[in-house]
Every structure is written in structure tokens, then in C-alpha cells.
Coordinates of C-alpha atoms and ligand atoms in Angstrom, one line a residue:
M1 CA 5.9 -23.0 6.2
G2 CA 6.6 -23.7 9.8
D3 CA 3.9 -21.5 11.3
A4 CA 1.2 -22.3 8.8
K5 CA -0.6 -24.9 10.9
P6 CA -1.3 -23.2 14.1
F7 CA -2.5 -20.1 12.2
F8 CA -4.6 -22.3 10.2
S9 CA -6.5 -24.2 12.8
Q10 CA -7.1 -20.9 14.7
H11 CA -8.4 -19.3 11.6
V12 CA -10.5 -22.3 10.8
A13 CA -12.0 -22.4 14.3
L14 CA -12.9 -18.8 14.0
T15 CA -14.3 -19.2 10.5
R16 CA -16.4 -22.1 11.5
R17 CA -17.9 -20.3 14.4
Y18 CA -18.5 -17.4 12.1
F19 CA -20.4 -19.5 9.7
L20 CA -22.3 -21.2 12.5
E21 CA -23.2 -17.9 13.9
A22 CA -24.4 -16.9 10.5
G23 CA -27.1 -19.5 11.1
V24 CA -25.9 -22.5 9.2
A25 CA -26.4 -24.8 12.1
A26 CA -30.0 -23.7 12.5
T27 CA -32.6 -25.7 10.7
A28 CA -34.3 -22.5 9.7
I29 CA -32.1 -22.0 6.7
S30 CA -34.7 -19.9 5.0
A31 CA -34.0 -17.3 7.7
L32 CA -30.7 -16.5 6.2
G33 CA -30.2 -13.5 4.0
S34 CA -30.3 -14.2 0.3
S35 CA -26.7 -13.2 0.0
S36 CA -25.6 -16.0 2.1
E37 CA -24.7 -18.9 -0.1
I38 CA -24.2 -21.2 2.8
A39 CA -27.9 -21.4 2.8
M40 CA -28.4 -23.8 0.0
A41 CA -31.4 -25.9 -0.3
K42 CA -29.8 -29.3 -0.5
A43 CA -27.0 -29.2 2.0
T44 CA -27.5 -30.4 5.5
P45 CA -25.6 -28.5 8.2
H46 CA -23.3 -31.5 8.5
S47 CA -22.2 -31.5 4.9
V48 CA -21.6 -27.7 5.1
E49 CA -19.4 -28.2 8.1
Q50 CA -17.5 -30.9 6.3
K51 CA -17.0 -28.6 3.3
L52 CA -15.8 -25.8 5.5
A53 CA -13.3 -28.1 7.2
E54 CA -12.0 -29.0 3.7
L55 CA -11.7 -25.4 2.8
T56 CA -9.3 -24.7 5.5
G57 CA -6.5 -26.9 4.1
A58 CA -5.5 -24.3 1.6
L59 CA -5.6 -21.1 3.4
E60 CA -2.2 -19.5 3.8
P61 CA -0.8 -17.6 6.8
Y62 CA -1.9 -14.0 6.8
F63 CA 1.6 -12.6 6.8
T64 CA 4.4 -14.2 4.8
A65 CA 7.5 -15.4 6.5
P66 CA 10.4 -13.4 5.0
D67 CA 12.0 -16.5 3.5
Q68 CA 8.7 -17.5 1.9
F69 CA 8.4 -14.3 -0.3
R70 CA 8.5 -15.0 -4.0
D71 CA 11.7 -13.5 -5.4
V72 CA 11.9 -11.6 -8.7
S73 CA 15.4 -10.2 -8.1
R74 CA 17.3 -9.0 -11.1
G75 CA 21.1 -8.7 -11.7
T76 CA 24.1 -10.6 -13.0
P77 CA 25.0 -11.8 -10.5
I78 CA 21.9 -11.3 -8.5
P79 CA 23.3 -9.2 -5.6
H80 CA 22.1 -11.6 -2.8
T81 CA 24.1 -14.5 -4.4
L82 CA 27.4 -12.7 -3.6
D83 CA 29.6 -14.4 -1.0
A84 CA 30.4 -12.8 2.3
N85 CA 33.3 -10.8 0.9
G86 CA 31.4 -9.8 -2.1
L87 CA 28.5 -8.5 0.0
E88 CA 30.9 -6.5 2.2
A89 CA 32.6 -5.0 -0.8
A90 CA 29.1 -4.2 -2.3
G91 CA 28.0 -2.4 0.9
L92 CA 25.3 -5.0 1.4
T93 CA 26.0 -5.8 5.0
R94 CA 24.8 -3.6 7.9
D95 CA 28.4 -2.7 8.7
S96 CA 29.4 -1.7 5.2
W97 CA 26.1 -0.2 3.9
K98 CA 25.9 3.5 3.2
L99 CA 23.4 5.8 1.4
E100 CA 24.2 9.0 -0.4
V101 CA 21.5 11.6 -0.6
V102 CA 22.7 14.2 -3.1
A103 CA 21.5 16.7 -5.7
D104 CA 21.0 15.6 -9.3
P105 CA 24.0 16.9 -11.3
E106 CA 21.8 17.3 -14.4
H107 CA 18.8 19.0 -12.8
P108 CA 20.1 20.1 -9.4
A109 CA 17.8 20.7 -6.5
R110 CA 19.3 23.4 -4.3
I111 CA 20.4 21.7 -1.1
R112 CA 22.9 22.9 1.5
A113 CA 24.1 19.6 3.0
P114 CA 24.5 16.5 0.8
L115 CA 24.5 13.4 3.0
I116 CA 26.1 10.1 3.5
I117 CA 24.2 8.0 6.0
R118 CA 25.5 4.7 7.6
F119 CA 23.3 2.0 9.0
D120 CA 23.8 2.9 12.7
E121 CA 23.0 6.5 11.9
L122 CA 19.8 5.4 10.2
L123 CA 18.9 3.4 13.3
E124 CA 19.6 6.4 15.4
I125 CA 17.1 8.5 13.4
G126 CA 14.8 5.5 13.7
K127 CA 14.7 5.7 17.5
Q128 CA 12.6 8.9 17.1
H129 CA 11.0 8.5 13.7
A130 CA 10.7 4.8 12.8
V131 CA 7.3 3.6 11.5
R132 CA 6.0 0.2 10.6
F133 CA 3.0 -0.8 8.5
P134 CA 1.4 -3.8 6.8
K135 CA 1.7 -3.9 3.0
V136 CA 1.3 -6.5 0.3
M137 CA 4.3 -6.6 -2.1
T138 CA 3.0 -7.2 -5.6
C139 CA 4.8 -7.0 -8.9
L140 CA 2.8 -5.0 -11.5
N141 CA 3.5 -7.7 -14.0
I142 CA 2.6 -10.8 -11.9
G143 CA -0.9 -11.8 -11.0
C144 CA -0.2 -13.0 -7.6
P145 CA 1.3 -11.0 -4.7
L146 CA 4.9 -11.9 -3.7
G147 CA 4.2 -11.7 0.0
M148 CA 2.5 -9.8 2.8
G149 CA 4.7 -8.1 5.4
I150 CA 5.1 -5.5 8.1
W151 CA 7.7 -3.2 6.8
E152 CA 9.6 -0.9 9.1
G153 CA 12.0 2.0 8.6
V154 CA 12.5 5.8 8.7
P155 CA 10.3 8.1 6.6
L156 CA 12.4 9.1 3.6
R157 CA 11.5 12.8 4.3
E158 CA 13.7 12.7 7.4
L159 CA 16.7 12.2 5.2
V160 CA 15.6 14.7 2.6
W161 CA 15.2 17.4 5.3
R162 CA 18.6 16.7 6.6
T163 CA 20.1 17.8 3.3
R164 CA 18.5 21.2 4.0
P165 CA 16.8 21.7 0.6
S166 CA 15.7 25.2 -0.3
E167 CA 14.4 25.2 -3.9
N168 CA 14.2 23.5 -7.2
L169 CA 13.2 20.2 -5.7
R170 CA 10.3 18.7 -7.7
R171 CA 11.1 14.9 -7.7
L172 CA 13.5 12.5 -6.3
H173 CA 14.8 9.3 -7.8
Y174 CA 16.7 6.5 -6.2
Y175 CA 18.5 3.3 -7.1
G176 CA 20.5 0.5 -5.5
F177 CA 23.6 -1.6 -5.9
H178 CA 23.7 -2.9 -9.5
N179 CA 27.1 -4.6 -9.8
G180 CA 28.6 -1.2 -10.9
D181 CA 27.1 -1.8 -14.4
P182 CA 25.0 1.0 -15.8
K183 CA 23.0 -1.5 -17.8
Q184 CA 21.8 -3.2 -14.6
L185 CA 20.7 0.1 -13.0
F186 CA 17.2 -0.3 -11.5
R187 CA 15.8 3.2 -10.7
S188 CA 12.5 4.5 -9.5
S189 CA 11.2 8.0 -8.7
L190 CA 8.5 9.9 -6.8
P191 CA 7.2 13.5 -6.8
I192 CA 8.7 15.3 -3.8
G193 CA 5.2 16.0 -2.5
R194 CA 4.5 12.3 -1.9
V195 CA 7.7 12.0 0.2
L196 CA 7.1 15.2 2.3
E197 CA 3.4 14.5 3.0
D198 CA 1.2 11.5 3.2
P199 CA -2.0 11.9 1.3
F200 CA -5.3 10.1 2.2
D201 CA -4.0 8.7 5.5
L202 CA -1.3 6.6 3.7
P203 CA 1.7 5.5 5.6
P204 CA 4.9 7.4 4.7
V205 CA 7.4 6.3 2.1
I206 CA 10.2 4.6 4.1
V207 CA 13.8 3.8 4.0
C208 CA 13.2 0.2 5.2
Y209 CA 15.4 -2.0 7.3
K210 CA 13.1 -4.5 9.0
L211 CA 10.5 -6.9 7.7
N212 CA 8.1 -8.7 10.1
G213 CA 10.2 -7.5 13.1
E214 CA 13.6 -8.8 11.9
W215 CA 16.4 -7.2 10.0
L216 CA 15.7 -7.0 6.3
D217 CA 17.5 -9.9 4.7
V218 CA 19.7 -9.3 1.6
V219 CA 17.3 -11.5 -0.4
R220 CA 14.5 -9.0 0.3
G221 CA 16.7 -6.1 -0.7
G222 CA 18.5 -5.6 2.6
P223 CA 20.2 -4.1 4.5
V224 CA 18.0 -1.2 3.3
R225 CA 15.4 -0.7 0.6
I226 CA 12.7 1.8 -0.2
V227 CA 9.1 0.8 0.5
V228 CA 6.3 2.9 -1.1
P229 CA 3.0 1.8 0.7
E230 CA 0.5 2.3 -2.1
A231 CA 2.7 1.3 -5.1
Y232 CA 3.5 -1.8 -7.0
G233 CA 6.9 -3.5 -6.2
F234 CA 9.0 -1.6 -8.7
K235 CA 8.8 1.6 -6.6
S236 CA 10.3 -0.3 -3.7
V237 CA 14.0 -0.3 -4.8
K238 CA 16.2 -2.9 -3.1
W239 CA 19.8 -2.7 -2.0
L240 CA 19.4 1.1 -1.8
T241 CA 22.6 3.2 -2.2
H242 CA 21.5 6.5 -3.7
V243 CA 18.7 9.1 -3.4
V244 CA 18.9 11.9 -5.9
L245 CA 17.1 15.2 -5.3
S246 CA 16.1 16.6 -8.6
N247 CA 14.4 19.5 -10.4
L248 CA 13.4 17.1 -13.3
A249 CA 9.7 17.5 -13.8
H250 CA 8.9 13.9 -14.8
A251 CA 9.4 10.3 -13.9
N252 CA 12.5 8.4 -15.0
D253 CA 11.8 5.0 -13.6
T254 CA 13.5 2.0 -15.2
Y255 CA 10.1 0.3 -15.1
A256 CA 8.7 2.8 -17.7
D257 CA 10.5 0.6 -20.2
G258 CA 8.5 -2.5 -21.0
N259 CA 5.3 -0.4 -21.4
N260 CA 4.5 -0.3 -17.7
D261 CA 2.1 2.3 -16.3
I262 CA 4.4 3.6 -13.6
D263 CA 1.8 5.9 -11.9
S264 CA -0.6 3.1 -11.1
P265 CA -1.3 2.5 -7.4
L266 CA -2.3 -1.0 -6.1
K267 CA -5.6 -2.4 -7.5
T268 CA -8.2 -4.5 -5.8
F269 CA -8.7 -8.0 -7.1
A270 CA -9.7 -11.5 -6.0
A271 CA -8.2 -14.9 -6.6
T272 CA -8.9 -18.5 -5.5
L273 CA -6.8 -20.6 -3.2
Q274 CA -8.9 -23.8 -3.0
I275 CA -11.5 -25.0 -5.4
P276 CA -12.7 -28.5 -6.2
S277 CA -11.5 -29.0 -9.7
N278 CA -13.1 -32.4 -9.7
A279 CA -16.5 -32.3 -7.9
T280 CA -19.3 -34.8 -7.5
A281 CA -22.7 -34.0 -8.8
G282 CA -25.0 -32.6 -6.1
E283 CA -22.2 -32.1 -3.6
P284 CA -21.8 -28.5 -2.4
L285 CA -18.8 -26.6 -3.8
A286 CA -16.5 -25.2 -1.1
I287 CA -14.2 -22.4 -2.4
S288 CA -11.7 -20.2 -0.6
G289 CA -9.4 -17.5 -1.8
Y290 CA -7.7 -14.2 -1.1
A291 CA -8.3 -10.6 -2.2
Q292 CA -5.7 -7.9 -2.7
V293 CA -7.1 -4.7 -1.2
G294 CA -5.9 -1.8 -3.3
I295 CA -6.3 1.9 -2.8
S296 CA -10.1 1.7 -3.4
G297 CA -10.7 -0.8 -0.6
L298 CA -12.8 -3.9 -0.7
A299 CA -16.5 -4.1 -0.2
K300 CA -17.3 -7.6 -1.5
V301 CA -15.9 -10.7 -3.1
Q302 CA -18.2 -12.5 -5.5
V303 CA -18.2 -15.9 -7.1
S304 CA -20.1 -17.3 -10.1
V305 CA -20.2 -20.7 -11.6
H306 CA -21.5 -21.2 -15.2
P307 CA -21.5 -24.1 -17.6
A308 CA -18.4 -23.9 -19.8
D309 CA -20.4 -23.4 -22.9
H310 CA -22.5 -20.6 -21.4
E311 CA -23.1 -17.9 -24.1
W312 CA -22.3 -14.4 -22.8
P313 CA -24.1 -11.4 -24.2
A314 CA -22.1 -9.5 -26.8
G315 CA -20.3 -6.6 -25.1
D316 CA -20.3 -8.2 -21.7
L317 CA -16.5 -7.9 -21.4
Y318 CA -16.4 -8.3 -17.6
F319 CA -19.2 -10.9 -17.0
D320 CA -21.5 -8.4 -15.5
S321 CA -24.5 -10.6 -16.4
A322 CA -23.1 -13.6 -14.4
D323 CA -24.9 -15.1 -11.5
W324 CA -22.7 -13.5 -8.9
R325 CA -23.0 -14.7 -5.3
D326 CA -21.4 -12.9 -2.3
A327 CA -18.6 -14.8 -0.5
T328 CA -17.8 -14.2 3.1
I329 CA -14.8 -12.1 3.8
L330 CA -13.1 -13.8 6.7
P331 CA -12.5 -11.9 9.9
P332 CA -8.9 -11.1 11.1
P333 CA -7.0 -14.3 12.0
R334 CA -6.2 -15.1 15.6
E335 CA -2.6 -16.0 14.5
W336 CA -0.9 -13.7 12.0
G337 CA 1.8 -16.0 10.7
G338 CA 4.8 -14.4 9.0
A339 CA 7.3 -15.7 11.6
L340 CA 6.6 -12.5 13.6
P341 CA 8.7 -12.5 16.9
G342 CA 6.5 -13.9 19.6
G343 CA 3.7 -14.3 17.0
S344 CA 2.5 -10.8 17.7
I345 CA 2.1 -7.6 15.7
P346 CA 5.0 -5.3 16.6
A347 CA 4.0 -2.4 18.9
E348 CA 2.7 0.8 17.2
T349 CA 2.2 -0.8 13.8
L350 CA 0.1 1.6 11.7
G351 CA -3.4 0.4 11.1
F352 CA -3.5 -1.6 14.4
D353 CA -4.9 -0.4 17.7
S354 CA -2.0 0.4 20.0
T355 CA -3.6 -1.2 23.1
T356 CA -5.4 -4.2 21.7
A357 CA -3.2 -4.9 18.7
E358 CA -6.4 -5.4 16.7
P359 CA -6.7 -4.0 13.2
K360 CA -8.5 -0.7 13.2
H361 CA -10.3 -1.4 10.0
W362 CA -11.1 -4.7 8.3
P363 CA -10.3 -5.6 5.6
M364 CA -7.1 -3.5 5.7
R365 CA -6.2 -1.4 2.7
L366 CA -3.0 -2.2 0.7
A367 CA -3.1 -5.7 2.3
K368 CA -4.7 -9.1 1.8
A369 CA -8.0 -10.5 3.0
H370 CA -9.3 -14.1 2.8
W371 CA -12.7 -15.3 1.8
A372 CA -14.8 -18.4 1.5
I373 CA -18.1 -19.6 0.1
V374 CA -20.0 -22.8 -0.2
L375 CA -22.1 -23.0 -3.3
P376 CA -25.0 -25.4 -4.1
G377 CA -23.9 -28.6 -5.9
K378 CA -24.2 -28.8 -9.7
S379 CA -25.2 -31.5 -12.0
Q380 CA -22.7 -33.4 -14.1
G381 CA -20.8 -31.3 -16.7
K382 CA -18.0 -28.8 -17.3
Y383 CA -18.2 -25.4 -15.6
V384 CA -16.2 -22.3 -15.2
L385 CA -15.8 -20.6 -11.8
R386 CA -15.1 -16.9 -11.7
C387 CA -14.4 -14.6 -8.8
R388 CA -14.2 -10.8 -8.6
T389 CA -14.1 -8.0 -6.1
I390 CA -16.4 -5.0 -5.7
D391 CA -14.3 -2.1 -4.3
D392 CA -15.5 0.5 -1.7
K393 CA -16.6 2.8 -4.6
G394 CA -18.8 0.1 -6.0
A395 CA -16.5 -0.7 -9.0
A396 CA -16.6 -4.3 -10.1
Q397 CA -13.2 -5.9 -11.0
P398 CA -11.4 -5.3 -13.3
R399 CA -12.7 -1.8 -13.1
P400 CA -12.0 1.0 -12.6
R401 CA -8.6 0.5 -14.2
P402 CA -8.8 -2.6 -16.4
F403 CA -5.6 -2.3 -18.4
R404 CA -3.0 -5.0 -17.8
K405 CA 0.0 -2.8 -17.8
S406 CA -1.3 -0.9 -14.8
G407 CA -1.3 -4.1 -12.7
H408 CA -3.2 -7.3 -12.7
A409 CA -7.0 -7.2 -12.2
A410 CA -8.3 -9.7 -14.8
I411 CA -11.1 -11.8 -13.5
E412 CA -9.8 -15.3 -12.5
Q413 CA -11.5 -18.2 -14.3
V414 CA -11.1 -21.8 -13.2
D415 CA -12.4 -25.0 -14.9
I416 CA -14.5 -27.3 -12.7
D417 CA -15.4 -30.8 -13.8
V418 CA -18.5 -32.2 -12.1
A419 CA -18.7 -36.0 -12.5
Ligands
MTE501 N1 17.5 -2.9 -6.9 C1 16.4 -3.5 -7.4 N2 15.2 -3.2 -6.7 C2 14.1 -3.8 -7.1 C3 14.0 -4.6 -8.3 C4 15.3 -4.8 -9.0 O1 15.3 -5.5 -10.0 N3 16.4 -4.2 -8.5 N4 12.9 -5.2 -8.7 C5 11.6 -4.5 -8.3 C6 10.4 -5.2 -8.6 S1 9.9 -5.1 -10.2 C7 9.6 -5.7 -7.7 S2 8.1 -6.4 -8.1 C8 10.0 -5.8 -6.2 C9 10.0 -7.2 -5.7 O2 10.3 -7.2 -4.3 P1 10.6 -8.5 -3.5 O3 11.7 -9.2 -4.2 O4 11.0 -8.1 -2.1 O5 9.4 -9.4 -3.5 O6 11.4 -5.3 -6.1 C10 11.7 -4.1 -6.8 N5 12.9 -3.6 -6.4
MO502 MO1 8.0 -6.1 -10.5

């Protein structure tokens, strides 16, 4: 990751100052709030500083460079492995791409003007209507996000309205290039209301053609994909070719196969990035990580360390009785990473102040946040470290929606050997 380092040192400097301002450098450690785990009895300010410096090695850039996203693309062949001629024939270049917006032959919505849109026409609409917003792309079935980007495109409703719909429009579904093989079809769907209006201050559902300020690469589903801000990845169909306006009253997503909960919006959860798996007795434990901030926001990240043989009360499924300590949620980084052109947030990105380019709220919803904590040293033995989030409604992870097939939220557990 070419831009990892500068981001990193900036973030670290900021973080260090943050911790110092929190009072760590002061000798009056007792003055710290009880929630601040930097204030441990044994550690001198010097060793805390050292630990914080160590922590910094594993933090990732806030945004993910487009070529650093994890790829879970399907298809035989996977569309982005086609050669130049193949891509052209498949309509997967900006010159050859087109999108049909039509009525569902089986459950037809009444529309007056079915559409075929080409890339330059989409950009033309974008001149007036384009939006961009930060969003973490996460697969419902994978614990760790695939990447964090600023996605840009035209609200899907702009295309829907251009078909001049009049009635019998209850949902739409959409799919992309799939090698002309019905068995490889990957389809997703939305209620029409979600497309026409944005509830709870969410960004619109977009027909997306840029990621982090650059054209959307074919590997990420370009030239054009759908992006649904609050949803798991399967709603954001890649290599988009068809939007179908329908009077069908229910979802018909491909992802409903495989027992997936297809109406599940993004969950809040925490995970570690750096932990000392082999620690020395008495040495403070420096731990860092990230949290995915789902629709319910993020109030806290908490960490606990218990002996591996700790006996949990019967019925304590989610470790509520653990000795949870509040970690520090790190402030916005000074450098955003993600290979953004000029290193800056594109103008008028939703969620950022248009004059200062600072985030309006922190941590940002439907995005990532980073956290760190330094815990008092432990005596020799085997331990298990756990981390969890508390969302803005006060629900502790994996609540309020603990089921695996609605997206990952299981509490992470990591073994620590103290020698
Ligand atoms: N056409 C198409 N779009 C698709 C998929 C697919 O298999 N085919 N996979 C979906 C799933 S399950 C996920 S998690 C995301 C992943 O997006 P990414 O590859 O940009 O990270 O793409 C979605 N869009
Ligand atoms: Mo997925």
C-alpha cells in the first residue's frame, strides 16, 4: 500500500497527542477518568508512549485504495478476467457499456418510456445530479470488510423517473453481465420507495461509476455498478446491465439462496488489528483495531482480557459479565489514504463539511472507525482477549441482531500468551 506510511505517521502523531492530552504524560495518573485504561497503575508514561508507538505499525489507511479491495467476484470466467476484446463485446468498457431500464415482462410496471442509457449519457445526467459518499463494502458472509471507499454516481431514481412510470411499480430488480449464462445471473432488488426517497438521512442508492475519485475499475464492477449505502455487498450489483421495474411484491435476490437474510442492513462490530499474541508478564498490552459502524452508529468499543480457563456464568452467551474496558475511538486521520487524487476528500462528498472537508459527525455511520487501548500488564498464563461495540442505542455486540446469516457481528476472541 503505497500511501499507507504517510497516513500512518500522521495518524500516529495525532493519536499520540490525543493520548497525551488525555493526561498520560501527567504524573497525576489518578486524575484520569476510570474509563481511561491508559491510566494503569504500573506503567510509566514512557512505557505507555512506547506501546502507543508500537500500536501504530498495524493501523491501515482509512480509505482503501481501489486495487487493495478484497475481491469476491463470481463468474466463469470472472468478467474482469476477459481480454480487451472480450470486455468490449461484453459491454464492460466505458465506450461499449449500456444499461436497459425496462418493465418486468412478468409483473409489468406501467412505464411510458423504456430506456437505454450509455456511459456518456449517464455522465451528462451526473453533471447535475451526481452524488458521492463514504461507505464500507462488506460481504454479509465475510467477517472483515472488503474495503472502504468514496462511491460516486447518479441516484438511481433519476433513471427511473426518465422511464415516466405511472403505476404498478412496487419494486425494482437489477443484474449485470453474467457471461450470457442464466445460471450465472446475480440479481438483487429493492422496494421502489427506497429508490425514490432516502429515509433517515441515508445517501441515495446510486448507479456508480467512480470510486475514490477515479473511474470504477472493471475489477470493482465497472464501468458501472449499483451501490446501496446501508446494505451489505450483495445489493451492490457489479457490471450493471439491466434495471427492471416491477409490480412483484417481494424480493427476488440471488442472495436469498444460501439462507441469507437479504433485508439486513449493515451491523456495528469491532475487530482487532494489532494485539500482542506473545506478551511479557507485567508489560502493558497495547491493542488496536477497527469498528464497522452500522446503521445504529457506534458509541463505544470495549475490550476485555480473561484467563483462558475463566468460567462464564451459564446463559452469559455474549460475555456480558466480562471486565469490559473502554477503548479510545481515534479521531479522524489527517491523511485519508485510499489513493484519493491529491490526497483530499472529493468536493461535496456527503457527510463532509463542504468548506472545511472535515467529517460532520465522528465516527461516521456506514463506515469504519479505528480504536486503541493500552491495558495493564498480566501475569504469566494464557488469556483470551475479546472486543465488542456498543451502538448508539446502547446495544452491546452482537446485539441487536445476533444471527450470523444477517451479517457478521460475533464477538472476536484472540488468544494471548503471557510468558
Ligand atoms: N454482478 C455481480 N455483482 C456482485 C456480485 C456478483 O457475484 N456478481 N457479488 C456481490 C457480493 S456478494 C459482494 S459482497 C460485493 C463485493 O463487492 P466488491 O467486489 O467490490 O468488494 O459485490 C456484489 N456484487
Ligand atoms: Mo457477498
